[in-house]
PDB file of C-alpha atoms in Angstrom:
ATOM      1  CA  UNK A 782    -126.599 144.122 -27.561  1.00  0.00           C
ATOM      2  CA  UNK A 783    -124.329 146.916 -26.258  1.00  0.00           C
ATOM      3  CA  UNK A 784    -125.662 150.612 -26.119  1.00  0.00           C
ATOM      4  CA  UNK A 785    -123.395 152.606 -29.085  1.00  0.00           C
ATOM      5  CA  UNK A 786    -123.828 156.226 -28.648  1.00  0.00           C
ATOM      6  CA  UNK A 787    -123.884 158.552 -31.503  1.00  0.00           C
ATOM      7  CA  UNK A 788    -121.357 160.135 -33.433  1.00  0.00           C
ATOM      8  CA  UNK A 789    -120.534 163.071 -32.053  1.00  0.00           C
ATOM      9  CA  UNK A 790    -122.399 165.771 -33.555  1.00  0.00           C
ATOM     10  CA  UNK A 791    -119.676 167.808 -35.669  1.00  0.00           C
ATOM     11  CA  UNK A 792    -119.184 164.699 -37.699  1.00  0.00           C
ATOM     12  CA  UNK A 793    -122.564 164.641 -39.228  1.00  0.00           C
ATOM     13  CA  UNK A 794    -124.570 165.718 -42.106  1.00  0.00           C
ATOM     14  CA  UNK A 795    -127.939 166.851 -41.512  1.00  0.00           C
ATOM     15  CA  UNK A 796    -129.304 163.841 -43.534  1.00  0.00           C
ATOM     16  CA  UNK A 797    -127.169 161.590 -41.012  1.00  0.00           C
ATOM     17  CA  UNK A 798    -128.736 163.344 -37.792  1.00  0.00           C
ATOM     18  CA  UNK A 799    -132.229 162.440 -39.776  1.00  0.00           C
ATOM     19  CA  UNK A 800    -131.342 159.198 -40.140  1.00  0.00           C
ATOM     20  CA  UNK A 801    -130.079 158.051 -36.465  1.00  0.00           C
ATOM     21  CA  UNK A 802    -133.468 160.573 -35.315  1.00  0.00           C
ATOM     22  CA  UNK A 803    -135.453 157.981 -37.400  1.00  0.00           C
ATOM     23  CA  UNK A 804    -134.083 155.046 -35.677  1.00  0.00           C
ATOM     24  CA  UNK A 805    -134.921 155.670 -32.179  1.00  0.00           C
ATOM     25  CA  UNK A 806    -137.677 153.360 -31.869  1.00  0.00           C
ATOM     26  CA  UNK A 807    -139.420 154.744 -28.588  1.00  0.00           C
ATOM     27  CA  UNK A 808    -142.448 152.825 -26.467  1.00  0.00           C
ATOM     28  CA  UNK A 809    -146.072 153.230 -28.036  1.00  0.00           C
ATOM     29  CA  UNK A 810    -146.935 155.700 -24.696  1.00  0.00           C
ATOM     30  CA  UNK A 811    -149.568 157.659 -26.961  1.00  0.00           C
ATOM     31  CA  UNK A 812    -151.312 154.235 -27.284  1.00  0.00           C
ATOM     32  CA  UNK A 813    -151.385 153.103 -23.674  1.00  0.00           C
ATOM     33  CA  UNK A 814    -154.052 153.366 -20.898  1.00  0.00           C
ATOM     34  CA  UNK A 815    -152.596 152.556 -18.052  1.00  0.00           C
ATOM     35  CA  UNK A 816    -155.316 152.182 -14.987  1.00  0.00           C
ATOM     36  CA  UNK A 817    -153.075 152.642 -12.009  1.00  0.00           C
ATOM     37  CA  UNK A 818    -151.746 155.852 -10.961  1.00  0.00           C
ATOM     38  CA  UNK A 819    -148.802 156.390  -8.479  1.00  0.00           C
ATOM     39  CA  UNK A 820    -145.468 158.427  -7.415  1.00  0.00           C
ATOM     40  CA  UNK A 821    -142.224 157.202  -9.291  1.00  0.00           C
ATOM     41  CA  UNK A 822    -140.607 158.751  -6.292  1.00  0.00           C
ATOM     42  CA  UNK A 823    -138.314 160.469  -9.153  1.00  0.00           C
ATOM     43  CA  UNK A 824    -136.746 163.669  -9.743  1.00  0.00           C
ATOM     44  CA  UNK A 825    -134.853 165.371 -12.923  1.00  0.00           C
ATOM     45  CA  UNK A 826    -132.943 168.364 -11.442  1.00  0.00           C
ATOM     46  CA  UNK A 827    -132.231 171.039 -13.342  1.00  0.00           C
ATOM     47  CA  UNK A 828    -128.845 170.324 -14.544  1.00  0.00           C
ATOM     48  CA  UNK A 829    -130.726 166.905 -15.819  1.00  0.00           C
ATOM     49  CA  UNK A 830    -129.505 164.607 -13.121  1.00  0.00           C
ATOM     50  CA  UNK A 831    -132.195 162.051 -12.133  1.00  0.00           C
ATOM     51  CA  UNK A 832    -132.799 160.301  -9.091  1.00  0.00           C
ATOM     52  CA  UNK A 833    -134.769 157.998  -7.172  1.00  0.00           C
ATOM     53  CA  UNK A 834    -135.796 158.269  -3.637  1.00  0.00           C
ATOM     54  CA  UNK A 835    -132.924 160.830  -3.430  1.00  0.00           C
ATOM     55  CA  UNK A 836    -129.807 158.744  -4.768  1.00  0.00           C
ATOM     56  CA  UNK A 837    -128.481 159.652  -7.998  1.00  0.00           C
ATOM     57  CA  UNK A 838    -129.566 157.262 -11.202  1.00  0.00           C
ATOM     58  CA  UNK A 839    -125.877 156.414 -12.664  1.00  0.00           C
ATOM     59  CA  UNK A 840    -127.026 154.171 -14.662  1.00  0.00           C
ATOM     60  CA  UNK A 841    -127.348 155.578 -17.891  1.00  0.00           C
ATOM     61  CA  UNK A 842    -128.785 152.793 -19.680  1.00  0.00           C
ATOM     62  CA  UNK A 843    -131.562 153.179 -16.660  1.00  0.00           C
ATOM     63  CA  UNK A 844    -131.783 157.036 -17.812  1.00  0.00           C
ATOM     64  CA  UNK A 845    -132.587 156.519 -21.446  1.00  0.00           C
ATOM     65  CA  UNK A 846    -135.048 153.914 -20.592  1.00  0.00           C
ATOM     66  CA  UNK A 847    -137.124 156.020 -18.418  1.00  0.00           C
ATOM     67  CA  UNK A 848    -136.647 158.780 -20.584  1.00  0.00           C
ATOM     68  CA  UNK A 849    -138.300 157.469 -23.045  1.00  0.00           C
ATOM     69  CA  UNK A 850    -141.313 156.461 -21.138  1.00  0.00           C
ATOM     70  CA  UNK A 851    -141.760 160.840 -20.116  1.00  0.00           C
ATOM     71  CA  UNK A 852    -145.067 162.499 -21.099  1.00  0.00           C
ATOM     72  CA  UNK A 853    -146.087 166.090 -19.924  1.00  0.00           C
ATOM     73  CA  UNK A 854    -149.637 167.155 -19.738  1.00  0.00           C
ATOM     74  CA  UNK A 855    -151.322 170.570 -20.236  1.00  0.00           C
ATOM     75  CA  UNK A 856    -151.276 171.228 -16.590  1.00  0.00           C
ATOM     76  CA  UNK A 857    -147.119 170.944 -17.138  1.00  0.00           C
ATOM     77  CA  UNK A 858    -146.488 167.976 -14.865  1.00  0.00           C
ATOM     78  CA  UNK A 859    -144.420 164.605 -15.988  1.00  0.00           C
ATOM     79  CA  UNK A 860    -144.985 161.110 -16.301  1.00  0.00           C
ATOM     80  CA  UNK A 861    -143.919 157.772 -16.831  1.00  0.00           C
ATOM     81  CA  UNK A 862    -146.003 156.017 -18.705  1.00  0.00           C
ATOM     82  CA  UNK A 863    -146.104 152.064 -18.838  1.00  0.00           C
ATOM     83  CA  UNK A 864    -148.938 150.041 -19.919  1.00  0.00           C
ATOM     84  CA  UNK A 865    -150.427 149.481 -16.366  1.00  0.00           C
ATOM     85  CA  UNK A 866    -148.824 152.604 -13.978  1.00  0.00           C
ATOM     86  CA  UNK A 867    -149.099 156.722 -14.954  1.00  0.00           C
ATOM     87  CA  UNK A 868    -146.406 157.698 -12.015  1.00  0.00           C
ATOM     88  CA  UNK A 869    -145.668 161.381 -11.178  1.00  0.00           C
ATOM     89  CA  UNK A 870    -142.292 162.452 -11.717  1.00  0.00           C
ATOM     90  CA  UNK A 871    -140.591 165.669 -10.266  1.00  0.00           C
ATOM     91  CA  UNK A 872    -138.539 167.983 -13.071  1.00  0.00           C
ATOM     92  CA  UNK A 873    -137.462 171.105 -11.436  1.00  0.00           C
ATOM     93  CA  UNK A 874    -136.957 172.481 -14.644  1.00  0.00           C
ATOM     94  CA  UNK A 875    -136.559 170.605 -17.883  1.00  0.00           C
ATOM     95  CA  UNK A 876    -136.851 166.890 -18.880  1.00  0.00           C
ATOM     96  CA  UNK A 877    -133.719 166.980 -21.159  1.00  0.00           C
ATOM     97  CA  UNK A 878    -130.823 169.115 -21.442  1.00  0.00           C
ATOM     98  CA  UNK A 879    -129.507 170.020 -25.064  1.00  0.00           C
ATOM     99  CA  UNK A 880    -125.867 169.496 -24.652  1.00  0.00           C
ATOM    100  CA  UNK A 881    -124.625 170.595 -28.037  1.00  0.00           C
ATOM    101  CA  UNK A 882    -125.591 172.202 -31.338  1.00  0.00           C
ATOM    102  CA  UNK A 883    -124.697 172.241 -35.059  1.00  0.00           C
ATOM    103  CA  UNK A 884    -126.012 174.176 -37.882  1.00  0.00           C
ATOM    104  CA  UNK A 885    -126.504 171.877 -40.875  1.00  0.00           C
ATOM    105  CA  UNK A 886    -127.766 172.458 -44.478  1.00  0.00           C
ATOM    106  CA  UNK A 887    -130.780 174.699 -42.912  1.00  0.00           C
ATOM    107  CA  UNK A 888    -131.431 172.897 -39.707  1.00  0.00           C
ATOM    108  CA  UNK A 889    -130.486 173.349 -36.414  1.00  0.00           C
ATOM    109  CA  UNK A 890    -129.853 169.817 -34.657  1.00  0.00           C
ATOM    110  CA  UNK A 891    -129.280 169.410 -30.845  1.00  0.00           C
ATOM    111  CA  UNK A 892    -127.480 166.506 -28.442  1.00  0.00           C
ATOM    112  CA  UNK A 893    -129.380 165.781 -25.523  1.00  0.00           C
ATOM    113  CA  UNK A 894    -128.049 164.829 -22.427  1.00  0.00           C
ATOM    114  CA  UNK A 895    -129.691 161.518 -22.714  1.00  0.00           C
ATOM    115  CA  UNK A 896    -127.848 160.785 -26.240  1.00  0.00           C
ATOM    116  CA  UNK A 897    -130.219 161.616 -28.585  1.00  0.00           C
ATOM    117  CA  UNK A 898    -130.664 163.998 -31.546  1.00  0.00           C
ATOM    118  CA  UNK A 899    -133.432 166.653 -32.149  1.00  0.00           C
ATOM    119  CA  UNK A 900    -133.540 168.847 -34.850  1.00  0.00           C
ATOM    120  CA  UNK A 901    -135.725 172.125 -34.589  1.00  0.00           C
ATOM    121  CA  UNK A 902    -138.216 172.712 -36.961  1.00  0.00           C
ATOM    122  CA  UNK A 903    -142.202 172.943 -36.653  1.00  0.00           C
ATOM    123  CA  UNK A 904    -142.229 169.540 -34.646  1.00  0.00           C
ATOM    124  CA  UNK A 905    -139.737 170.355 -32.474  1.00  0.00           C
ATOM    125  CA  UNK A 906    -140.007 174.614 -32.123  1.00  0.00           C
ATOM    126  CA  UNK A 907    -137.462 176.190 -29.957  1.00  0.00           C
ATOM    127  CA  UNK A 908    -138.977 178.423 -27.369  1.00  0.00           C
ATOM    128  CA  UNK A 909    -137.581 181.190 -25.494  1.00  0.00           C
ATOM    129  CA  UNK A 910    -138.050 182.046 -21.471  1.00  0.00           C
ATOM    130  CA  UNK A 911    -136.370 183.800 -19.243  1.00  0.00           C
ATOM    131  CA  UNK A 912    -135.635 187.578 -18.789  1.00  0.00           C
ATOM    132  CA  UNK A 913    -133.093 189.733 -20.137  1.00  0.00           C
ATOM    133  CA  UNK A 914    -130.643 189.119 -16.944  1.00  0.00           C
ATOM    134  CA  UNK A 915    -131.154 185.163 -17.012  1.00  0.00           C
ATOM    135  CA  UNK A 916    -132.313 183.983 -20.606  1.00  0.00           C
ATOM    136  CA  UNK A 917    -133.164 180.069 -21.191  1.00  0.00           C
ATOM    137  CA  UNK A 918    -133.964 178.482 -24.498  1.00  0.00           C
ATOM    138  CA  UNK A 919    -136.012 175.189 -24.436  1.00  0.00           C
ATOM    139  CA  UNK A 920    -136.465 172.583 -27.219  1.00  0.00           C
ATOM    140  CA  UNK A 921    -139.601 170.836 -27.456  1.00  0.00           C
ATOM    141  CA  UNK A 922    -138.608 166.890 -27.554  1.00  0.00           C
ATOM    142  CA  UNK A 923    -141.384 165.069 -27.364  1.00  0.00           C
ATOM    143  CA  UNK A 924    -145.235 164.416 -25.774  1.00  0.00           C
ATOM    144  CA  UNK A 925    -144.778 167.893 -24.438  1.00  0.00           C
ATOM    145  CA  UNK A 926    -141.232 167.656 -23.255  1.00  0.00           C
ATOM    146  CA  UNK A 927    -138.520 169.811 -22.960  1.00  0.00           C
ATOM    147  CA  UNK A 928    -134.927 170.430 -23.224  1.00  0.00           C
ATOM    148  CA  UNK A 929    -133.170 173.508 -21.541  1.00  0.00           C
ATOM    149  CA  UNK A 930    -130.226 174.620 -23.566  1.00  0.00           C
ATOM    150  CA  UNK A 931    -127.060 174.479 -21.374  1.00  0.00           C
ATOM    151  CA  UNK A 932    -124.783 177.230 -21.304  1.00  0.00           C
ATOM    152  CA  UNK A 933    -122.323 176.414 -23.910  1.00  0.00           C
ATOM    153  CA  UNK A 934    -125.408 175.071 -26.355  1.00  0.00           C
ATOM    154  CA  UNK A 935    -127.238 178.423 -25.614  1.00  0.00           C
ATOM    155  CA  UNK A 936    -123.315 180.142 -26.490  1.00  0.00           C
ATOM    156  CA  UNK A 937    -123.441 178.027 -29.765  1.00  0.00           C
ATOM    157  CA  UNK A 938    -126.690 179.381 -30.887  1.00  0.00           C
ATOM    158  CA  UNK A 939    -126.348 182.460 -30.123  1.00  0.00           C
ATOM    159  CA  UNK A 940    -122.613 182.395 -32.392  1.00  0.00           C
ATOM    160  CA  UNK A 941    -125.046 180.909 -34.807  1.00  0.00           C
ATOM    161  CA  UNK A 942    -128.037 183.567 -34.344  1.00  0.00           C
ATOM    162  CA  UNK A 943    -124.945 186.490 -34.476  1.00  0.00           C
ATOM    163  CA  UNK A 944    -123.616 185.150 -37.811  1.00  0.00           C
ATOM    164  CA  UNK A 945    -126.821 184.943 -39.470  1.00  0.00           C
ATOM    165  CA  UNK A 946    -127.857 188.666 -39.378  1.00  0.00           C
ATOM    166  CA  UNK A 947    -128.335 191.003 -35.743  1.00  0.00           C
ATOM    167  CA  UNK A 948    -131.704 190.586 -35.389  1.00  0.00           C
ATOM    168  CA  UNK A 949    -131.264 187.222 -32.246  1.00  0.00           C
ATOM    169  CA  UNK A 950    -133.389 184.591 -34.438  1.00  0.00           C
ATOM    170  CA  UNK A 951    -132.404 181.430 -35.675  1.00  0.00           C
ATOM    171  CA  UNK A 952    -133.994 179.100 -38.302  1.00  0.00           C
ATOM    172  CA  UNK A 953    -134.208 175.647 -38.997  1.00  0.00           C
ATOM    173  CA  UNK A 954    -136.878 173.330 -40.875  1.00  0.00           C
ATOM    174  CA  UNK A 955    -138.363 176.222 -42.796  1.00  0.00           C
ATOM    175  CA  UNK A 956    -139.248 177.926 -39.137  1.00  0.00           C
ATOM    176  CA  UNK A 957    -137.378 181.096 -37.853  1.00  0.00           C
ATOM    177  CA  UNK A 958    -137.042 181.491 -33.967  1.00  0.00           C
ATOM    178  CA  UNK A 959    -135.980 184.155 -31.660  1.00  0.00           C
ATOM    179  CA  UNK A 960    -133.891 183.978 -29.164  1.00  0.00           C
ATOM    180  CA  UNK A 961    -134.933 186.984 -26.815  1.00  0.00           C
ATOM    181  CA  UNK A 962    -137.212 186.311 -23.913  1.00  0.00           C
TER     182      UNK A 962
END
């Protein structure tokens, strides 16, 4: 069956970014107990290329496979996850990067750079880092991953933060954010 990427995000309702959110089936990783540990000899970098043993991945089928396999711990290192191997994988920064943003009916949803759709809200909280000189905004995903807002997505929220009142928060899913480090 061949891979259709989303709409692009302008197009949709907020009730339409639910829905395709709702029909990304992703692997059971919670459920799994995988017995053999290893190195995936992967990296993300932090503008959200991945690689293996040093080559670029440009498959991007290959990409949103093994992104969906990612886990963090509470010690902050990544995963893949399979039934039978927990390998190590290097992220210099983020797992994902949010590539755009759109204000919708009270909710703030997000493209990833792996084509998929987030929208911010208790489940997903926004989270800021950073200092004043070199802010970053990251986007919980999932199983304790991240996306890093890239430059125009951070632009985009901010627009969105400015319009909304001066005080640098945003809010989406009945939960307000701020943007300041």
């Amino acid at each position: 069956m061949p891979y259709e990427p989303p709409p692009y995000l302008a197009d949709l309702t907020l009730a339409q970014i639910a829905e395709q959110v709702a029909a990304r089936k992703l692997p059971p990783v919670e459920g799994w107990a995988p017995t053999k540990m290893g190195d995936s000899r992967m990296r993300i970098a932090a503008d959200g290329t991945w690689f293996h043993d040093g080559d670029p991945i440009r498959r991007e089928a290959m990409v949103r496979a093994f992104s969906g396999l990612l886990t963090r711990d509470a010690s902050g290192e990544h995963f893949l996850v399979s039934p039978f191997e927990k390998l190590s994988i290097e992220v210099e920064d983020a797992a994902f990067i949010a590539t755009d943003c759109a204000q919708r009916e009270g909710g703030l949803a997000f493209f990833l750079n792996t084509d998929e759709l987030v929208i911010a809200g208790p489940d997903h909280p926004l989270r800021a880092a950073g200092d004043a000189e070199t802010p970053a905004i990251y986007l919980h995903v999932r199983r304790g991953c991240e996306a890093r807002l890239n430059r125009s997505t951070y632009a985009q929220l901010a627009e969105i933060a400015i319009a909304n009142g001066d005080d640098w928060t945003v809010s989406s899913g009945g939960e307000t954010f701020s943007l300041l480090p």
